[in-house]
């Protein structure tokens, strides 16, 4: 077994590590072939979904395996050997998973967590913008409430999974008030589906070493979203973002071993 088990792992966690390691060994060649062909490994991703690994961190009531943080890290570390698969696993699983568990409504959990568990709809997280990188709070994308709809305008950049993802978790500015900006209460979290009118893929980037992991530019032009697509309270986006990133750091570290 490639993964070295920790002394405090349960028997179930040791068995999980053995199972996912064997899965990776059995599918290594096909993902290597996809990598060199610069082709997204859809075939392997479908098998990952069939095994239920995409739902590693999702509670059983929403169709997941409910493996917790340790179990999710075990799956992530093993899948990290499968080129693009490990990266897509992290991005898709973190494409709102932790945020929805903590801040989502029950209807959002029923819809999106089941999508994550089934792995049929991949996810992406959209934070980086042309003028918002390391300063993630410096969001220029706006969300304006008009009647019962949110109107989204802006751009997101360097988004892993752009184009192949069907669900996009993103953040937009909902206030220009200086005091709310000082308190980081000016951002709100949303989730949008691919194909929504006005939500488009501008281009796919060619990145060295990530040849078969899509990374691209996304544009929002008068995109209309319902209030049901807002995650958390208005102005709570910074908390939602940091909560998700803290979990992402854990799983991301596991992928790189």
Short mmCIF file of C-alpha atoms in Angstrom, two decimals:
data_model
loop_
_atom_site.label_atom_id
_atom_site.label_comp_id
_atom_site.label_asym_id
_atom_site.label_seq_id
_atom_site.Cartn_x
_atom_site.Cartn_y
_atom_site.Cartn_z
CA UNK A 1 0.00 0.00 0.00
CA UNK A 2 1.41 3.38 -1.03
CA UNK A 3 -0.31 5.34 1.74
CA UNK A 4 1.40 4.88 5.08
CA UNK A 5 -1.32 4.34 7.73
CA UNK A 6 -1.10 6.32 10.94
CA UNK A 7 -1.13 4.43 14.22
CA UNK A 8 -4.35 6.11 15.31
CA UNK A 9 -6.38 5.17 12.23
CA UNK A 10 -9.37 2.93 12.78
CA UNK A 11 -9.68 -0.43 11.03
CA UNK A 12 -12.26 1.16 8.72
CA UNK A 13 -9.84 3.92 7.74
CA UNK A 14 -7.06 1.41 7.06
CA UNK A 15 -9.44 -0.58 4.88
CA UNK A 16 -10.45 2.60 3.04
CA UNK A 17 -6.80 3.44 2.31
CA UNK A 18 -6.24 -0.06 0.93
CA UNK A 19 -9.37 0.14 -1.21
CA UNK A 20 -8.65 3.53 -2.77
CA UNK A 21 -4.96 2.64 -3.27
CA UNK A 22 -5.98 -0.46 -5.24
CA UNK A 23 -8.39 1.63 -7.27
CA UNK A 24 -5.62 4.09 -8.15
CA UNK A 25 -3.25 1.28 -9.17
CA UNK A 26 -5.93 -0.18 -11.44
CA UNK A 27 -6.59 3.10 -13.23
CA UNK A 28 -3.19 4.75 -13.29
CA UNK A 29 -2.39 3.96 -16.92
CA UNK A 30 -5.64 5.35 -18.32
CA UNK A 31 -5.20 8.64 -16.47
CA UNK A 32 -1.56 8.85 -17.56
CA UNK A 33 -2.69 8.37 -21.14
CA UNK A 34 -5.28 11.16 -20.76
CA UNK A 35 -2.61 13.44 -19.28
CA UNK A 36 -0.23 13.10 -22.19
CA UNK A 37 -3.09 13.44 -24.66
CA UNK A 38 -4.15 16.67 -22.84
CA UNK A 39 -7.59 15.15 -22.45
CA UNK A 40 -9.80 15.50 -19.39
CA UNK A 41 -10.11 12.04 -17.70
CA UNK A 42 -13.90 11.74 -17.88
CA UNK A 43 -13.79 7.94 -17.95
CA UNK A 44 -11.80 7.74 -14.72
CA UNK A 45 -13.92 10.43 -13.06
CA UNK A 46 -17.03 8.37 -13.78
CA UNK A 47 -15.43 5.39 -12.06
CA UNK A 48 -14.42 7.57 -9.09
CA UNK A 49 -18.06 8.63 -8.81
CA UNK A 50 -19.30 5.04 -9.06
CA UNK A 51 -17.06 4.11 -6.13
CA UNK A 52 -18.66 6.92 -4.15
CA UNK A 53 -15.37 8.71 -3.50
CA UNK A 54 -16.75 12.08 -4.63
CA UNK A 55 -19.05 11.97 -1.65
CA UNK A 56 -16.29 11.23 0.85
CA UNK A 57 -17.07 14.28 2.96
CA UNK A 58 -20.83 14.33 2.42
CA UNK A 59 -23.17 13.06 5.19
CA UNK A 60 -25.00 9.79 4.46
CA UNK A 61 -28.38 11.52 4.59
CA UNK A 62 -27.38 13.35 1.39
CA UNK A 63 -26.02 10.27 -0.35
CA UNK A 64 -22.40 10.55 0.75
CA UNK A 65 -19.96 8.21 2.50
CA UNK A 66 -19.60 10.48 5.56
CA UNK A 67 -15.92 9.67 6.00
CA UNK A 68 -15.11 12.86 7.89
CA UNK A 69 -11.96 14.93 7.50
CA UNK A 70 -9.55 12.01 7.94
CA UNK A 71 -11.37 9.77 5.49
CA UNK A 72 -11.59 12.59 2.94
CA UNK A 73 -7.84 13.16 3.28
CA UNK A 74 -7.16 9.46 2.75
CA UNK A 75 -9.16 9.51 -0.49
CA UNK A 76 -7.53 12.77 -1.59
CA UNK A 77 -3.98 11.54 -0.97
CA UNK A 78 -4.54 8.39 -2.99
CA UNK A 79 -6.35 10.11 -5.87
CA UNK A 80 -3.52 12.66 -5.98
CA UNK A 81 -1.50 10.02 -7.83
CA UNK A 82 -3.99 10.08 -10.71
CA UNK A 83 -2.83 13.30 -12.35
CA UNK A 84 -5.90 15.50 -12.97
CA UNK A 85 -8.25 13.31 -10.94
CA UNK A 86 -6.83 14.41 -7.60
CA UNK A 87 -7.07 18.10 -8.50
CA UNK A 88 -10.62 17.74 -9.79
CA UNK A 89 -11.60 15.76 -6.69
CA UNK A 90 -10.41 18.56 -4.43
CA UNK A 91 -11.94 21.38 -6.44
CA UNK A 92 -15.24 19.61 -7.04
CA UNK A 93 -15.62 18.35 -3.50
CA UNK A 94 -14.71 21.79 -2.20
CA UNK A 95 -16.94 23.50 -4.74
CA UNK A 96 -19.31 24.44 -1.96
CA UNK A 97 -19.30 21.23 0.12
CA UNK A 98 -18.09 22.60 3.44
CA UNK A 99 -19.75 25.97 2.84
CA UNK A 100 -23.11 24.33 2.14
CA UNK A 101 -22.84 22.04 5.16
CA UNK A 102 -22.23 24.99 7.47
CA UNK A 103 -24.20 27.82 5.82
CA UNK A 104 -26.59 26.22 3.34
CA UNK A 105 -30.34 25.82 3.63
CA UNK A 106 -31.87 22.36 3.76
CA UNK A 107 -33.12 22.66 0.17
CA UNK A 108 -29.62 23.65 -1.00
CA UNK A 109 -28.13 20.68 0.81
CA UNK A 110 -30.68 18.32 -0.73
CA UNK A 111 -29.87 19.59 -4.21
CA UNK A 112 -26.16 20.32 -4.25
CA UNK A 113 -24.77 17.83 -1.73
CA UNK A 114 -26.47 15.01 -3.60
CA UNK A 115 -24.91 16.32 -6.81
CA UNK A 116 -21.49 16.25 -5.13
CA UNK A 117 -22.06 12.72 -3.81
CA UNK A 118 -23.11 11.36 -7.20
CA UNK A 119 -20.20 13.08 -8.92
CA UNK A 120 -22.33 13.61 -12.02
CA UNK A 121 -21.99 17.38 -11.72
CA UNK A 122 -18.47 18.60 -11.01
CA UNK A 123 -17.93 21.81 -9.09
CA UNK A 124 -15.61 24.80 -9.18
CA UNK A 125 -14.79 27.61 -6.76
CA UNK A 126 -14.55 31.14 -8.17
CA UNK A 127 -12.63 33.69 -6.10
CA UNK A 128 -9.79 35.18 -8.18
CA UNK A 129 -10.61 38.24 -10.31
CA UNK A 130 -8.56 40.56 -12.55
CA UNK A 131 -7.96 42.85 -9.54
CA UNK A 132 -8.60 40.44 -6.65
CA UNK A 133 -6.03 37.74 -6.06
CA UNK A 134 -4.16 37.60 -2.77
CA UNK A 135 -6.54 40.27 -1.48
CA UNK A 136 -9.61 38.07 -1.85
CA UNK A 137 -11.83 40.66 -0.17
CA UNK A 138 -11.18 43.16 -2.97
CA UNK A 139 -14.10 41.78 -4.98
CA UNK A 140 -15.25 43.73 -8.05
CA UNK A 141 -17.96 41.30 -9.18
CA UNK A 142 -21.27 42.76 -8.03
CA UNK A 143 -24.62 41.29 -6.99
CA UNK A 144 -27.50 43.76 -6.99
CA UNK A 145 -30.96 42.86 -5.70
CA UNK A 146 -33.68 43.86 -8.15
CA UNK A 147 -37.13 42.67 -7.21
CA UNK A 148 -36.84 39.02 -6.33
CA UNK A 149 -33.67 38.45 -8.36
CA UNK A 150 -29.94 39.00 -7.91
CA UNK A 151 -28.24 40.56 -10.94
CA UNK A 152 -24.60 39.49 -11.20
CA UNK A 153 -21.94 41.35 -13.20
CA UNK A 154 -18.20 40.78 -13.18
CA UNK A 155 -15.32 38.51 -14.09
CA UNK A 156 -13.57 35.55 -12.44
CA UNK A 157 -10.11 34.45 -13.45
CA UNK A 158 -7.83 31.36 -13.22
CA UNK A 159 -10.73 29.09 -12.24
CA UNK A 160 -9.79 25.42 -12.00
CA UNK A 161 -12.46 23.22 -13.53
CA UNK A 162 -13.85 26.00 -15.74
CA UNK A 163 -15.74 24.46 -18.64
CA UNK A 164 -16.05 20.93 -17.23
CA UNK A 165 -17.73 21.95 -13.97
CA UNK A 166 -21.50 22.23 -13.91
CA UNK A 167 -21.77 24.03 -10.57
CA UNK A 168 -19.87 27.23 -9.70
CA UNK A 169 -19.56 28.56 -6.16
CA UNK A 170 -18.62 32.25 -6.21
CA UNK A 171 -18.52 35.47 -4.23
CA UNK A 172 -19.79 38.94 -5.16
CA UNK A 173 -19.86 42.40 -3.63
CA UNK A 174 -23.28 43.34 -2.25
CA UNK A 175 -22.38 46.58 -0.44
CA UNK A 176 -20.26 49.69 -1.02
CA UNK A 177 -20.66 50.92 2.54
CA UNK A 178 -17.17 51.72 3.97
CA UNK A 179 -18.07 50.44 7.43
CA UNK A 180 -19.37 47.14 6.08
CA UNK A 181 -16.18 46.87 3.98
CA UNK A 182 -14.09 47.46 7.11
CA UNK A 183 -15.98 44.66 8.88
CA UNK A 184 -15.78 42.34 5.84
CA UNK A 185 -19.58 42.40 5.58
CA UNK A 186 -19.64 43.54 1.94
CA UNK A 187 -19.43 40.13 0.25
CA UNK A 188 -22.11 37.47 -0.29
CA UNK A 189 -21.76 33.87 -1.49
CA UNK A 190 -23.74 32.41 -4.40
CA UNK A 191 -23.91 29.25 -6.48
CA UNK A 192 -24.62 29.25 -10.24
CA UNK A 193 -25.16 26.47 -12.75
CA UNK A 194 -23.40 26.20 -16.08
CA UNK A 195 -25.66 27.32 -18.90
CA UNK A 196 -27.27 30.13 -16.93
CA UNK A 197 -28.01 32.99 -19.32
CA UNK A 198 -25.22 35.58 -19.30
CA UNK A 199 -22.77 33.27 -17.49
CA UNK A 200 -20.08 32.36 -20.02
CA UNK A 201 -16.67 30.78 -20.40
CA UNK A 202 -14.37 33.40 -21.94
CA UNK A 203 -11.35 31.21 -22.54
CA UNK A 204 -9.34 28.20 -21.34
CA UNK A 205 -5.79 28.86 -20.16
CA UNK A 206 -2.79 26.77 -21.17
CA UNK A 207 -0.91 26.09 -17.94
CA UNK A 208 2.38 24.21 -17.69
CA UNK A 209 1.93 20.94 -15.81
CA UNK A 210 -1.88 21.20 -15.83
CA UNK A 211 -2.42 20.17 -19.44
CA UNK A 212 -5.59 18.19 -18.83
CA UNK A 213 -6.98 20.17 -15.89
CA UNK A 214 -9.16 22.94 -17.38
CA UNK A 215 -8.46 26.41 -16.01
CA UNK A 216 -10.26 29.39 -17.42
CA UNK A 217 -11.83 32.82 -17.41
CA UNK A 218 -15.52 33.25 -16.54
CA UNK A 219 -17.77 36.23 -17.22
CA UNK A 220 -21.03 37.30 -15.60
CA UNK A 221 -23.12 39.71 -17.67
CA UNK A 222 -26.49 40.56 -16.12
CA UNK A 223 -26.82 37.03 -14.80
CA UNK A 224 -30.09 36.53 -12.93
CA UNK A 225 -30.06 34.29 -9.86
CA UNK A 226 -32.80 33.55 -7.37
CA UNK A 227 -32.45 34.15 -3.65
CA UNK A 228 -32.31 30.37 -3.27
CA UNK A 229 -28.90 30.51 -4.96
CA UNK A 230 -27.51 32.76 -2.24
CA UNK A 231 -25.54 30.80 0.37
CA UNK A 232 -25.59 32.19 3.89
CA UNK A 233 -26.86 35.62 4.83
CA UNK A 234 -26.28 38.76 2.78
CA UNK A 235 -22.89 40.12 3.84
CA UNK A 236 -21.74 36.78 5.27
CA UNK A 237 -19.66 35.84 2.24
CA UNK A 238 -16.27 36.42 3.87
CA UNK A 239 -17.12 33.95 6.64
CA UNK A 240 -18.37 31.46 4.06
CA UNK A 241 -15.20 31.90 2.00
CA UNK A 242 -12.78 31.50 4.92
CA UNK A 243 -14.68 28.48 6.23
CA UNK A 244 -14.38 26.80 2.85
CA UNK A 245 -10.72 27.73 2.37
CA UNK A 246 -9.73 26.33 5.77
CA UNK A 247 -11.21 22.97 4.79
CA UNK A 248 -9.66 23.25 1.33
CA UNK A 249 -6.19 23.70 2.82
CA UNK A 250 -6.60 20.42 4.69
CA UNK A 251 -7.74 18.40 1.68
CA UNK A 252 -5.36 20.19 -0.69
CA UNK A 253 -2.39 19.30 1.50
CA UNK A 254 -3.44 15.66 1.38
CA UNK A 255 -3.54 15.62 -2.42
CA UNK A 256 0.06 16.75 -2.72
CA UNK A 257 1.07 14.10 -0.20
#
